[in-house]
CSV table of C-alpha atoms and ligand atoms in Angstrom, one decimal:
chain,number,residue,atom,x,y,z
X,12,MET,CA,-32.7,16.6,2.3
X,13,SER,CA,-28.8,16.8,1.4
X,14,ARG,CA,-26.2,14.4,3.0
X,15,ASN,CA,-23.4,15.2,5.2
X,16,PHE,CA,-20.0,14.1,4.0
X,17,LYS,CA,-17.6,12.8,6.4
X,18,GLY,CA,-15.1,15.3,8.0
X,19,GLY,CA,-14.5,18.9,7.2
X,20,VAL,CA,-13.7,22.1,9.3
X,21,HIS,CA,-15.2,25.3,10.0
X,22,PRO,CA,-12.7,27.9,9.6
X,23,PRO,CA,-13.7,31.6,10.3
X,24,GLU,CA,-15.8,32.7,7.3
X,25,ASN,CA,-14.9,36.3,7.1
X,26,LYS,CA,-17.4,36.7,4.3
X,27,GLU,CA,-19.0,39.6,6.1
X,28,LEU,CA,-16.2,41.9,4.9
X,29,THR,CA,-17.4,41.6,1.2
X,30,LYS,CA,-20.9,39.6,1.2
X,31,ASP,CA,-23.0,43.0,1.1
X,32,LYS,CA,-20.7,44.8,-1.4
X,33,PRO,CA,-21.9,45.2,-4.9
X,34,ILE,CA,-19.7,44.2,-7.6
X,35,GLU,CA,-17.8,47.2,-8.9
X,36,GLN,CA,-15.4,48.0,-11.8
X,37,PHE,CA,-12.1,50.0,-11.5
X,38,GLU,CA,-12.2,53.4,-12.8
X,39,SER,CA,-9.2,53.0,-14.9
X,40,VAL,CA,-8.1,50.3,-17.3
X,41,PRO,CA,-4.4,49.2,-16.3
X,42,GLY,CA,-1.6,50.6,-18.5
X,43,TYR,CA,-0.6,46.9,-19.4
X,44,VAL,CA,-2.1,43.4,-19.2
X,45,TYR,CA,-0.2,40.4,-18.8
X,46,ILE,CA,-2.0,37.4,-20.6
X,47,PRO,CA,-0.8,34.1,-19.8
X,48,LEU,CA,-1.1,31.6,-22.8
X,49,GLN,CA,-2.0,28.8,-20.4
X,50,MET,CA,-4.8,29.8,-17.9
X,51,HIS,CA,-6.6,26.5,-18.1
X,52,ALA,CA,-5.8,22.7,-17.6
X,53,GLY,CA,-4.2,21.0,-20.7
X,54,LYS,CA,-1.8,22.5,-23.3
X,55,PRO,CA,-0.9,26.3,-23.5
X,56,ALA,CA,-2.6,28.2,-26.4
X,57,VAL,CA,-0.7,29.3,-29.5
X,58,PRO,CA,0.1,33.0,-30.2
X,59,VAL,CA,-1.9,34.4,-33.3
X,60,VAL,CA,-0.7,37.9,-33.0
X,61,GLY,CA,3.1,39.2,-32.5
X,62,GLU,CA,4.8,42.0,-31.1
X,63,GLY,CA,3.6,45.3,-32.7
X,64,ASP,CA,0.1,44.1,-33.5
X,65,GLU,CA,-3.0,46.2,-32.6
X,66,VAL,CA,-5.5,44.1,-30.9
X,67,LYS,CA,-9.2,44.8,-29.9
X,68,THR,CA,-11.0,43.9,-26.9
X,69,GLY,CA,-12.3,40.2,-27.3
X,70,GLN,CA,-9.9,39.6,-30.2
X,71,LEU,CA,-8.6,36.1,-30.2
X,72,ILE,CA,-4.9,36.3,-29.7
X,73,ALA,CA,-4.1,32.6,-28.9
X,74,ARG,CA,-5.6,29.8,-30.3
X,75,ALA,CA,-6.2,26.5,-28.5
X,76,GLN,CA,-4.2,23.4,-29.4
X,77,ASP,CA,-5.6,20.0,-30.4
X,78,GLY,CA,-6.9,18.1,-27.2
X,79,ILE,CA,-7.4,19.7,-23.9
X,80,SER,CA,-6.5,23.6,-24.4
X,81,ALA,CA,-8.6,26.8,-24.5
X,82,ASN,CA,-8.5,29.9,-26.7
X,83,VAL,CA,-7.1,33.2,-25.1
X,84,HIS,CA,-8.6,36.7,-26.1
X,85,SER,CA,-7.4,40.1,-25.5
X,86,SER,CA,-9.0,41.8,-22.5
X,87,VAL,CA,-8.0,45.4,-23.5
X,88,THR,CA,-7.8,47.5,-26.7
X,89,GLY,CA,-4.1,48.4,-27.6
X,90,ARG,CA,-1.0,46.9,-28.8
X,91,VAL,CA,1.1,43.8,-28.1
X,92,VAL,CA,4.4,45.0,-26.8
X,93,ALA,CA,6.2,41.7,-25.9
X,94,ILE,CA,5.7,37.9,-25.7
X,95,GLU,CA,7.6,37.0,-22.3
X,96,LYS,CA,8.5,33.5,-21.4
X,97,LYS,CA,8.6,31.6,-18.2
X,98,LYS,CA,6.6,34.4,-16.0
X,99,PRO,CA,5.2,33.7,-12.7
X,100,LEU,CA,1.5,32.7,-12.6
X,101,PRO,CA,-0.8,32.8,-9.5
X,102,ASN,CA,-0.7,29.1,-9.3
X,103,GLY,CA,2.9,29.0,-8.5
X,104,ALA,CA,3.7,27.6,-12.0
X,105,LYS,CA,5.7,29.7,-14.5
X,106,GLY,CA,4.2,30.2,-18.4
X,107,ASP,CA,4.6,32.6,-21.2
X,108,TRP,CA,2.4,35.6,-21.4
X,109,LEU,CA,1.6,38.4,-24.0
X,110,VAL,CA,2.2,41.9,-22.7
X,111,ILE,CA,-0.5,44.4,-24.3
X,112,GLU,CA,-0.2,48.1,-23.7
X,113,ALA,CA,-3.7,49.1,-23.0
X,114,GLN,CA,-5.6,52.2,-24.2
X,115,GLN,CA,-8.2,53.6,-22.0
X,116,GLU,CA,-11.3,52.9,-24.5
X,117,ASP,CA,-12.5,49.8,-25.5
X,118,GLU,CA,-13.2,48.8,-29.4
X,119,TRP,CA,-14.8,45.4,-28.9
X,120,GLU,CA,-14.5,42.4,-31.3
X,121,LEU,CA,-17.5,40.3,-30.4
X,122,LEU,CA,-18.8,37.0,-31.5
X,123,PRO,CA,-22.2,36.5,-33.2
X,124,GLU,CA,-24.9,36.2,-30.6
X,125,ILE,CA,-26.5,33.2,-30.0
X,126,ASP,CA,-30.2,32.5,-28.5
X,127,TRP,CA,-29.3,29.3,-26.4
X,128,LYS,CA,-33.1,28.3,-26.5
X,129,GLU,CA,-32.8,27.8,-30.3
X,130,ALA,CA,-29.3,26.6,-30.5
X,131,THR,CA,-28.3,23.0,-30.8
X,132,PRO,CA,-26.0,21.2,-28.3
X,133,ALA,CA,-23.2,21.2,-30.9
X,134,GLU,CA,-23.6,24.8,-31.7
X,135,LEU,CA,-23.5,25.7,-27.7
X,136,LYS,CA,-20.2,23.6,-27.3
X,137,GLU,CA,-18.6,25.1,-30.4
X,138,ARG,CA,-19.4,28.6,-28.5
X,139,ALA,CA,-17.8,27.3,-25.1
X,140,PHE,CA,-14.8,26.5,-27.1
X,141,GLU,CA,-14.6,29.8,-29.3
X,142,ALA,CA,-15.4,32.0,-26.5
X,143,GLY,CA,-12.4,30.2,-24.5
X,144,ILE,CA,-14.6,29.2,-21.6
X,145,VAL,CA,-13.0,27.3,-18.8
X,146,GLY,CA,-14.0,26.2,-15.1
X,147,MET,CA,-13.9,29.4,-13.1
X,148,GLY,CA,-13.7,27.9,-9.6
X,149,GLY,CA,-9.9,27.4,-9.7
X,150,ALA,CA,-9.1,24.2,-11.7
X,151,ALA,CA,-10.0,25.9,-14.9
X,152,PHE,CA,-10.9,22.8,-17.1
X,153,PRO,CA,-11.9,23.8,-20.7
X,154,THR,CA,-15.6,23.9,-20.8
X,155,HIS,CA,-16.1,22.5,-24.2
X,156,ILE,CA,-14.3,19.5,-23.2
X,157,LYS,CA,-16.5,18.8,-20.0
X,158,LEU,CA,-19.5,19.1,-22.2
X,159,SER,CA,-18.5,16.3,-24.1
X,160,PRO,CA,-18.2,13.7,-21.4
X,161,PRO,CA,-17.0,10.2,-22.3
X,162,LYS,CA,-19.7,8.7,-20.3
X,163,PRO,CA,-23.6,9.6,-20.3
X,164,VAL,CA,-24.7,12.2,-17.7
X,165,ASP,CA,-28.3,12.7,-16.2
X,166,THR,CA,-27.6,15.2,-13.6
X,167,PHE,CA,-26.0,18.8,-13.6
X,168,ILE,CA,-25.0,20.5,-10.5
X,169,LEU,CA,-24.5,24.5,-10.3
X,170,ASN,CA,-21.6,24.6,-7.8
X,171,ALA,CA,-22.8,27.7,-5.6
X,172,ALA,CA,-21.3,26.3,-2.5
X,173,GLU,CA,-18.4,28.9,-2.2
X,174,CYS,CA,-16.9,27.4,0.8
X,175,GLU,CA,-13.8,29.1,1.0
X,176,PRO,CA,-13.4,31.9,3.7
X,177,PHE,CA,-13.5,35.4,2.4
X,178,LEU,CA,-14.7,34.5,-1.0
X,179,THR,CA,-18.1,36.0,-2.1
X,180,CYS,CA,-17.7,36.7,-5.9
X,181,ASP,CA,-20.1,33.7,-6.6
X,182,TYR,CA,-22.7,34.9,-4.1
X,183,ARG,CA,-22.7,38.4,-5.3
X,184,LEU,CA,-23.4,37.1,-8.8
X,185,LEU,CA,-26.4,35.3,-7.7
X,186,VAL,CA,-27.8,38.3,-5.8
X,187,GLU,CA,-27.1,40.7,-8.9
X,188,LYS,CA,-27.5,38.5,-12.0
X,189,PRO,CA,-29.6,35.5,-11.1
X,190,ARG,CA,-31.5,35.3,-14.4
X,191,GLN,CA,-28.0,35.4,-16.3
X,192,VAL,CA,-26.5,32.7,-14.0
X,193,LEU,CA,-29.5,30.6,-14.4
X,194,GLU,CA,-29.8,30.9,-18.2
X,195,GLY,CA,-26.0,30.1,-18.4
X,196,MET,CA,-26.7,27.1,-16.2
X,197,MET,CA,-29.8,26.0,-18.7
X,198,ALA,CA,-27.6,26.4,-21.7
X,199,LEU,CA,-24.8,24.2,-20.3
X,200,MET,CA,-27.4,21.6,-19.3
X,201,LYS,CA,-28.8,21.9,-23.0
X,202,ALA,CA,-25.4,21.4,-24.3
X,203,VAL,CA,-25.0,18.1,-22.8
X,204,GLY,CA,-28.6,17.0,-23.0
X,205,VAL,CA,-29.5,17.1,-19.4
X,206,GLN,CA,-32.8,17.8,-17.8
X,207,LYS,CA,-32.4,17.5,-14.0
X,208,GLY,CA,-30.5,20.3,-12.6
X,209,PHE,CA,-29.3,21.3,-9.1
X,210,ILE,CA,-27.9,24.5,-7.6
X,211,GLY,CA,-25.9,23.6,-4.5
X,212,ILE,CA,-25.5,26.4,-2.1
X,213,GLU,CA,-24.4,26.6,1.6
X,214,SER,CA,-26.9,27.5,4.3
X,215,ASN,CA,-25.0,30.9,5.0
X,216,LYS,CA,-26.2,32.0,1.5
X,217,ALA,CA,-29.8,31.0,1.9
X,218,ASP,CA,-30.9,34.4,1.5
X,219,VAL,CA,-30.6,34.2,-2.3
X,220,VAL,CA,-32.5,31.1,-2.6
X,221,ARG,CA,-36.1,32.6,-2.8
X,222,THR,CA,-34.8,34.9,-5.6
X,223,LEU,CA,-33.4,31.7,-7.4
X,224,GLU,CA,-36.4,29.9,-6.9
X,225,ARG,CA,-38.4,32.7,-8.5
X,226,GLU,CA,-36.2,32.7,-11.6
X,227,ILE,CA,-36.3,29.1,-12.3
X,228,ALA,CA,-40.2,29.4,-11.9
X,229,ALA,CA,-39.8,32.2,-14.7
X,230,ILE,CA,-38.0,30.3,-17.3
X,231,PRO,CA,-39.5,26.8,-18.4
X,232,TYR,CA,-36.5,24.6,-18.9
X,233,GLY,CA,-35.9,21.3,-17.2
X,234,ASP,CA,-36.5,20.3,-13.6
X,235,ILE,CA,-33.9,22.6,-11.6
X,236,LYS,CA,-33.9,22.6,-7.7
X,237,VAL,CA,-32.0,24.4,-5.1
X,238,LYS,CA,-30.4,22.3,-2.6
X,239,ILE,CA,-29.2,24.2,0.8
X,240,LEU,CA,-26.4,22.3,2.0
X,241,PRO,CA,-24.6,22.7,5.6
X,242,THR,CA,-22.1,25.4,5.8
X,243,ARG,CA,-18.7,23.3,6.0
X,244,TYR,CA,-15.5,23.5,4.5
X,245,PRO,CA,-14.8,21.8,1.7
X,246,GLN,CA,-18.7,21.7,0.9
X,247,GLY,CA,-17.8,23.0,-2.7
X,248,SER,CA,-15.3,20.4,-3.5
X,249,GLU,CA,-16.7,18.4,-6.3
X,250,LYS,CA,-16.9,14.8,-5.0
X,251,GLN,CA,-18.4,16.3,-1.6
X,252,LEU,CA,-20.8,18.3,-3.5
X,253,ILE,CA,-22.1,15.3,-5.8
X,254,TYR,CA,-22.5,13.2,-2.7
X,255,ALA,CA,-24.2,15.8,-0.6
X,256,ILE,CA,-26.8,16.5,-3.3
X,257,THR,CA,-27.3,13.1,-5.2
X,258,GLY,CA,-25.8,10.6,-2.7
X,259,ARG,CA,-23.5,9.2,-5.4
X,260,LYS,CA,-19.7,8.5,-4.5
X,261,VAL,CA,-17.3,9.3,-7.2
X,262,PRO,CA,-14.7,6.3,-7.2
X,263,LEU,CA,-11.2,6.7,-6.3
X,264,GLY,CA,-9.5,8.5,-9.1
X,265,GLY,CA,-12.7,8.9,-11.0
X,266,LEU,CA,-14.6,11.8,-12.3
X,267,PRO,CA,-18.0,13.2,-12.2
X,268,HIS,CA,-19.1,11.8,-15.3
X,269,ASP,CA,-18.3,8.2,-13.8
X,270,VAL,CA,-21.6,8.7,-11.6
X,271,GLY,CA,-23.5,10.6,-14.5
X,272,VAL,CA,-22.9,14.0,-13.0
X,273,LEU,CA,-21.5,17.3,-14.5
X,274,VAL,CA,-20.4,20.2,-12.3
X,275,ASN,CA,-19.9,23.7,-13.3
X,276,ASN,CA,-19.5,26.6,-10.9
X,277,VAL,CA,-21.3,30.3,-10.9
X,278,GLY,CA,-18.7,32.2,-12.7
X,279,THR,CA,-18.8,29.6,-15.5
X,280,ALA,CA,-22.3,29.6,-15.9
X,281,TYR,CA,-22.4,33.4,-16.0
X,282,ALA,CA,-19.4,33.8,-18.4
X,283,PHE,CA,-21.0,31.0,-20.8
X,284,TYR,CA,-24.2,33.3,-20.7
X,285,GLN,CA,-22.2,36.4,-21.6
X,286,SER,CA,-20.7,34.8,-24.5
X,287,LEU,CA,-24.1,33.6,-25.8
X,288,LYS,CA,-26.1,36.8,-25.4
X,289,PHE,CA,-23.5,39.4,-25.7
X,290,GLY,CA,-20.9,37.6,-28.0
X,291,LYS,CA,-18.2,38.3,-25.2
X,292,PRO,CA,-15.4,35.9,-25.0
X,293,LEU,CA,-14.0,35.4,-21.4
X,294,VAL,CA,-12.0,38.4,-20.9
X,295,GLU,CA,-13.0,39.6,-17.4
X,296,ARG,CA,-14.4,38.0,-14.2
X,297,VAL,CA,-15.6,38.8,-10.8
X,298,ILE,CA,-13.1,38.4,-8.1
X,299,THR,CA,-13.2,39.0,-4.3
X,300,VAL,CA,-10.5,41.4,-3.0
X,301,SER,CA,-10.5,41.1,0.8
X,302,GLY,CA,-8.7,40.6,3.8
X,303,LYS,CA,-6.2,43.6,5.1
X,304,VAL,CA,-7.2,46.0,2.4
X,305,SER,CA,-8.8,49.5,2.6
X,306,LYS,CA,-11.8,48.7,0.4
X,307,PRO,CA,-12.6,45.1,0.6
X,308,GLY,CA,-15.3,44.2,-2.4
X,309,ASN,CA,-16.1,42.3,-5.3
X,310,TYR,CA,-14.8,43.7,-8.6
X,311,ARG,CA,-15.1,42.9,-12.2
X,312,VAL,CA,-11.4,42.7,-13.3
X,313,ARG,CA,-10.0,42.3,-16.9
X,314,ILE,CA,-8.0,39.1,-17.3
X,315,GLY,CA,-4.3,39.8,-17.2
X,316,THR,CA,-4.5,42.9,-14.7
X,317,SER,CA,-1.6,42.6,-12.1
X,318,PHE,CA,-2.4,41.8,-8.6
X,319,ARG,CA,-0.2,44.9,-7.8
X,320,PHE,CA,-2.8,47.2,-9.9
X,321,VAL,CA,-5.6,45.6,-8.4
X,322,LEU,CA,-4.2,46.1,-4.8
X,323,GLU,CA,-3.4,49.7,-5.6
X,324,GLN,CA,-6.9,50.2,-6.4
X,325,VAL,CA,-8.4,49.0,-3.3
X,326,GLY,CA,-5.6,50.2,-0.9
X,327,TYR,CA,-3.2,47.8,0.9
X,328,VAL,CA,-0.2,47.6,3.4
X,329,VAL,CA,1.9,44.7,3.0
X,330,GLU,CA,3.9,44.3,6.3
X,331,GLU,CA,4.7,40.8,7.2
X,332,GLY,CA,1.4,40.0,5.3
X,333,ARG,CA,0.8,37.2,2.7
X,334,VAL,CA,-1.3,37.7,-0.6
X,335,VAL,CA,-3.2,34.5,-1.7
X,336,ALA,CA,-4.8,33.8,-4.9
X,337,GLY,CA,-8.0,32.2,-4.2
X,338,GLY,CA,-9.2,31.5,-0.7
X,339,PRO,CA,-6.9,30.9,2.3
X,340,MET,CA,-7.6,27.2,2.4
X,341,MET,CA,-6.9,26.0,-1.1
X,342,GLY,CA,-5.1,29.3,-2.4
X,343,VAL,CA,-1.6,29.9,-3.4
X,344,ALA,CA,0.6,32.4,-1.5
X,345,GLN,CA,2.3,34.8,-3.8
X,346,SER,CA,5.8,35.6,-3.8
X,347,THR,CA,5.3,38.8,-5.9
X,348,LEU,CA,2.5,40.9,-7.0
X,349,ASP,CA,3.6,41.1,-10.6
X,350,VAL,CA,1.2,38.1,-11.4
X,351,PRO,CA,-1.8,38.4,-13.4
X,352,VAL,CA,-5.5,37.7,-12.6
X,353,VAL,CA,-6.2,34.8,-14.6
X,354,LYS,CA,-9.3,33.0,-15.7
X,355,GLY,CA,-9.4,30.6,-12.6
X,356,THR,CA,-8.6,33.5,-10.0
X,357,SER,CA,-11.5,33.9,-7.7
X,358,GLY,CA,-9.9,36.2,-5.2
X,359,ILE,CA,-7.1,38.0,-3.9
X,360,ILE,CA,-6.7,38.0,-0.2
X,361,LEU,CA,-4.3,40.0,1.8
X,362,LEU,CA,-3.8,38.1,5.1
X,363,GLY,CA,-2.4,39.8,8.2
X,364,LYS,CA,0.2,37.7,10.0
X,365,GLU,CA,-2.1,36.9,12.7
X,366,ASP,CA,-4.4,35.2,9.9
X,367,PHE,CA,-2.1,32.4,8.9
X,368,TYR,CA,0.7,30.2,10.4
X,369,VAL,CA,4.1,29.2,9.2
X,370,PRO,CA,4.0,25.5,9.1
X,371,SER,CA,6.9,23.9,10.9
X,372,SER,CA,9.7,22.3,8.8
X,373,MET,CA,9.1,19.8,6.4
X,374,THR,CA,11.8,17.6,7.9
X,375,GLU,CA,10.4,17.9,11.5
X,376,PHE,CA,7.6,15.5,12.1
X,377,ASN,CA,6.6,16.1,15.7
X,378,CYS,CA,3.1,14.4,15.6
X,379,ILE,CA,1.3,14.0,18.8
X,380,ARG,CA,-1.1,11.2,17.3
X,381,CYS,CA,-4.2,12.9,18.2
X,382,SER,CA,-5.9,11.7,15.0
X,383,ARG,CA,-7.4,15.2,14.3
X,384,CYS,CA,-6.3,15.1,10.8
X,385,VAL,CA,-7.8,11.9,10.2
X,386,ASP,CA,-11.2,12.9,11.7
X,387,VAL,CA,-11.3,15.8,9.4
X,388,CYS,CA,-10.1,14.4,6.3
X,389,PRO,CA,-13.2,14.4,3.7
X,390,MET,CA,-11.6,11.5,1.7
X,391,ASN,CA,-11.1,9.3,4.7
X,392,LEU,CA,-7.3,9.4,4.3
X,393,VAL,CA,-4.8,9.3,7.1
X,394,PRO,CA,-2.9,12.4,6.5
X,395,THR,CA,-0.3,12.0,9.1
X,396,THR,CA,1.1,8.7,7.5
X,397,ILE,CA,1.0,10.1,4.2
X,398,ALA,CA,2.9,13.3,5.1
X,399,PHE,CA,5.2,11.2,7.4
X,400,TYR,CA,6.4,9.2,4.1
X,401,ALA,CA,6.4,12.3,2.1
X,402,VAL,CA,8.9,14.1,4.3
X,403,ARG,CA,11.3,11.0,4.2
X,404,ARG,CA,10.8,10.9,0.4
X,405,LYS,CA,9.1,7.3,0.7
X,406,PHE,CA,6.8,8.3,-2.1
X,407,GLU,CA,5.7,4.5,-2.9
X,408,ASP,CA,4.5,4.4,0.5
X,409,ALA,CA,2.8,7.7,0.2
X,410,LYS,CA,1.1,6.3,-2.8
X,411,LYS,CA,-0.1,3.2,-1.0
X,412,TRP,CA,-1.6,5.3,1.6
X,413,GLY,CA,-3.7,7.2,-1.1
X,414,ALA,CA,-1.7,10.4,-1.7
X,415,MET,CA,-3.2,10.6,-5.0
X,416,ALA,CA,-6.7,10.7,-3.6
X,417,CYS,CA,-6.0,13.8,-1.6
X,418,ILE,CA,-8.0,16.8,-2.9
X,419,GLU,CA,-5.7,19.1,-1.0
X,420,CYS,CA,-8.4,20.7,0.6
X,421,GLY,CA,-6.0,21.6,3.6
X,422,SER,CA,-8.6,20.5,6.5
X,423,CYS,CA,-5.9,18.6,7.9
X,424,ALA,CA,-3.2,21.0,8.1
X,425,TYR,CA,-6.0,23.6,9.5
X,426,ALA,CA,-6.8,20.9,12.4
X,427,CYS,CA,-3.5,19.9,13.3
X,428,PRO,CA,-2.5,21.2,17.0
X,429,ALA,CA,1.3,20.4,16.1
X,430,LYS,CA,1.1,22.7,13.0
X,431,LEU,CA,2.5,20.3,10.6
X,432,PRO,CA,2.6,21.2,7.0
X,433,LEU,CA,0.3,18.0,6.3
X,434,VAL,CA,-1.0,19.3,3.1
X,435,GLN,CA,2.2,20.8,1.7
X,436,ALA,CA,4.0,17.4,2.2
X,437,ILE,CA,1.2,15.7,0.7
X,438,ARG,CA,1.0,18.0,-2.4
X,439,TYR,CA,4.8,17.7,-2.8
X,440,ALA,CA,4.3,13.6,-2.8
X,441,LYS,CA,1.7,13.9,-5.4
X,442,GLN,CA,3.8,16.0,-7.6
X,443,VAL,CA,6.7,13.6,-7.3
X,444,ILE,CA,4.6,10.6,-8.0
X,445,ARG,CA,3.1,12.4,-11.1
X,446,VAL,CA,6.7,13.1,-12.4
X,447,MET,CA,7.8,9.2,-11.6
X,448,ARG,CA,4.8,8.0,-13.7
F,521,LIG,S1,-5.3,14.6,3.3
F,521,LIG,FE1,-5.8,15.8,1.5
F,521,LIG,S2,-8.0,15.4,1.3
F,521,LIG,FE2,-7.4,14.8,3.6
F,521,LIG,S3,-7.7,16.8,4.7
F,521,LIG,FE3,-5.7,16.7,4.2
F,521,LIG,S4,-5.7,18.0,2.5
F,521,LIG,FE4,-7.6,17.3,2.6
F,522,LIG,S1,-3.5,16.3,13.4
F,522,LIG,FE1,-1.3,16.6,13.5
F,522,LIG,S2,-0.6,15.9,15.6
F,522,LIG,FE2,-2.7,15.0,15.3
F,522,LIG,S3,-2.3,13.2,14.3
F,522,LIG,FE3,-2.5,14.3,12.8
F,522,LIG,S4,-0.5,15.1,12.0
F,522,LIG,FE4,-0.3,14.3,14.3
């Protein structure tokens, strides 16, 4: 039995658009890719190639710095034509990127293959580092760091909840590559010395559970169970997922390892397996492209491909629409299509104007005191009060009311009948409080 977390919402799923669409690859390679040096939490990678250098697909082009950072590899075979500064990234930040002119044929530079069953935990962690593996659910935390938690962990959770509306890329990987995802999960478990594992999946994807259980039975490793969870947003948020599956509560400001748990998502497990079995660094990923596009689907896309190229391949009309990187609840609306797909990009969603609302001004605060935002907040916060202080720039008060505990799930803004920009205001307060620190 799984436990229900408090709060949450049921936005329209919109997964039927792509749920049954097998993963495809575009016929042509983009003429140029734009590969950011920072596609991960922590410090940017440092380029090891320069303008004019020829590169192969899979070649290291930027090396991780000491501390929290990740390697970056070329996703195409071609020539580096520029290193450009302060370019727009899909998370709304700016960063430097390498522009590579691509040829249509790939010449690969691969890492040596590793049999995870024979490898030591140290070898597996080293591979996660070499291959530039990061969390692919959005946060993009470097996996090799996650595999060395500062506290002992006894439980691994594969996050297959995919609770954001529209997104189905993880689901398709489970349908089409269950063995590879599962072996990736087992290799991650082995790297951190954990025997007990769970796959947390929402009930709207229960059709894949039998396949997963069959695959688990076929490979003897550890004690892995599939947990079917209620379909409720934000089920896939780490803290809610851990509570639903184990009953353990991650303390405020804490991390999963504080309660002995390590969480990784489906895309990460798959990418890790690819790096072990085929020696492929993380140079491509599966994304969902959906919404108001002619060919919604799940596509294997090279890292650094521009959103513009992706949308041109699937056919789109942008008329008062909005392009979002990720899902519509936690994703980031884009002001330009000249941003690249990065390691943490799970989807590109084109919303029509009827699919989103423009929140009222940050300076107006016409709260009708209905308490819906409080009811739906999975973190037990009082969103209206935190946002009230945030819009008045009373950041100390916003902090006292728990702004930093907000997971930015957007449930409060979704539920608010006055359409107040609650999550936007709280996110702003968090940014200011971090700077004040
Ligand atoms: S306050 Fe934060 S955690 Fe709570 S519902 Fe709003 S966005 Fe989600
Ligand atoms: S949901 Fe909106 S209107 Fe209702 S209490 Fe919260 S902020 Fe106020």
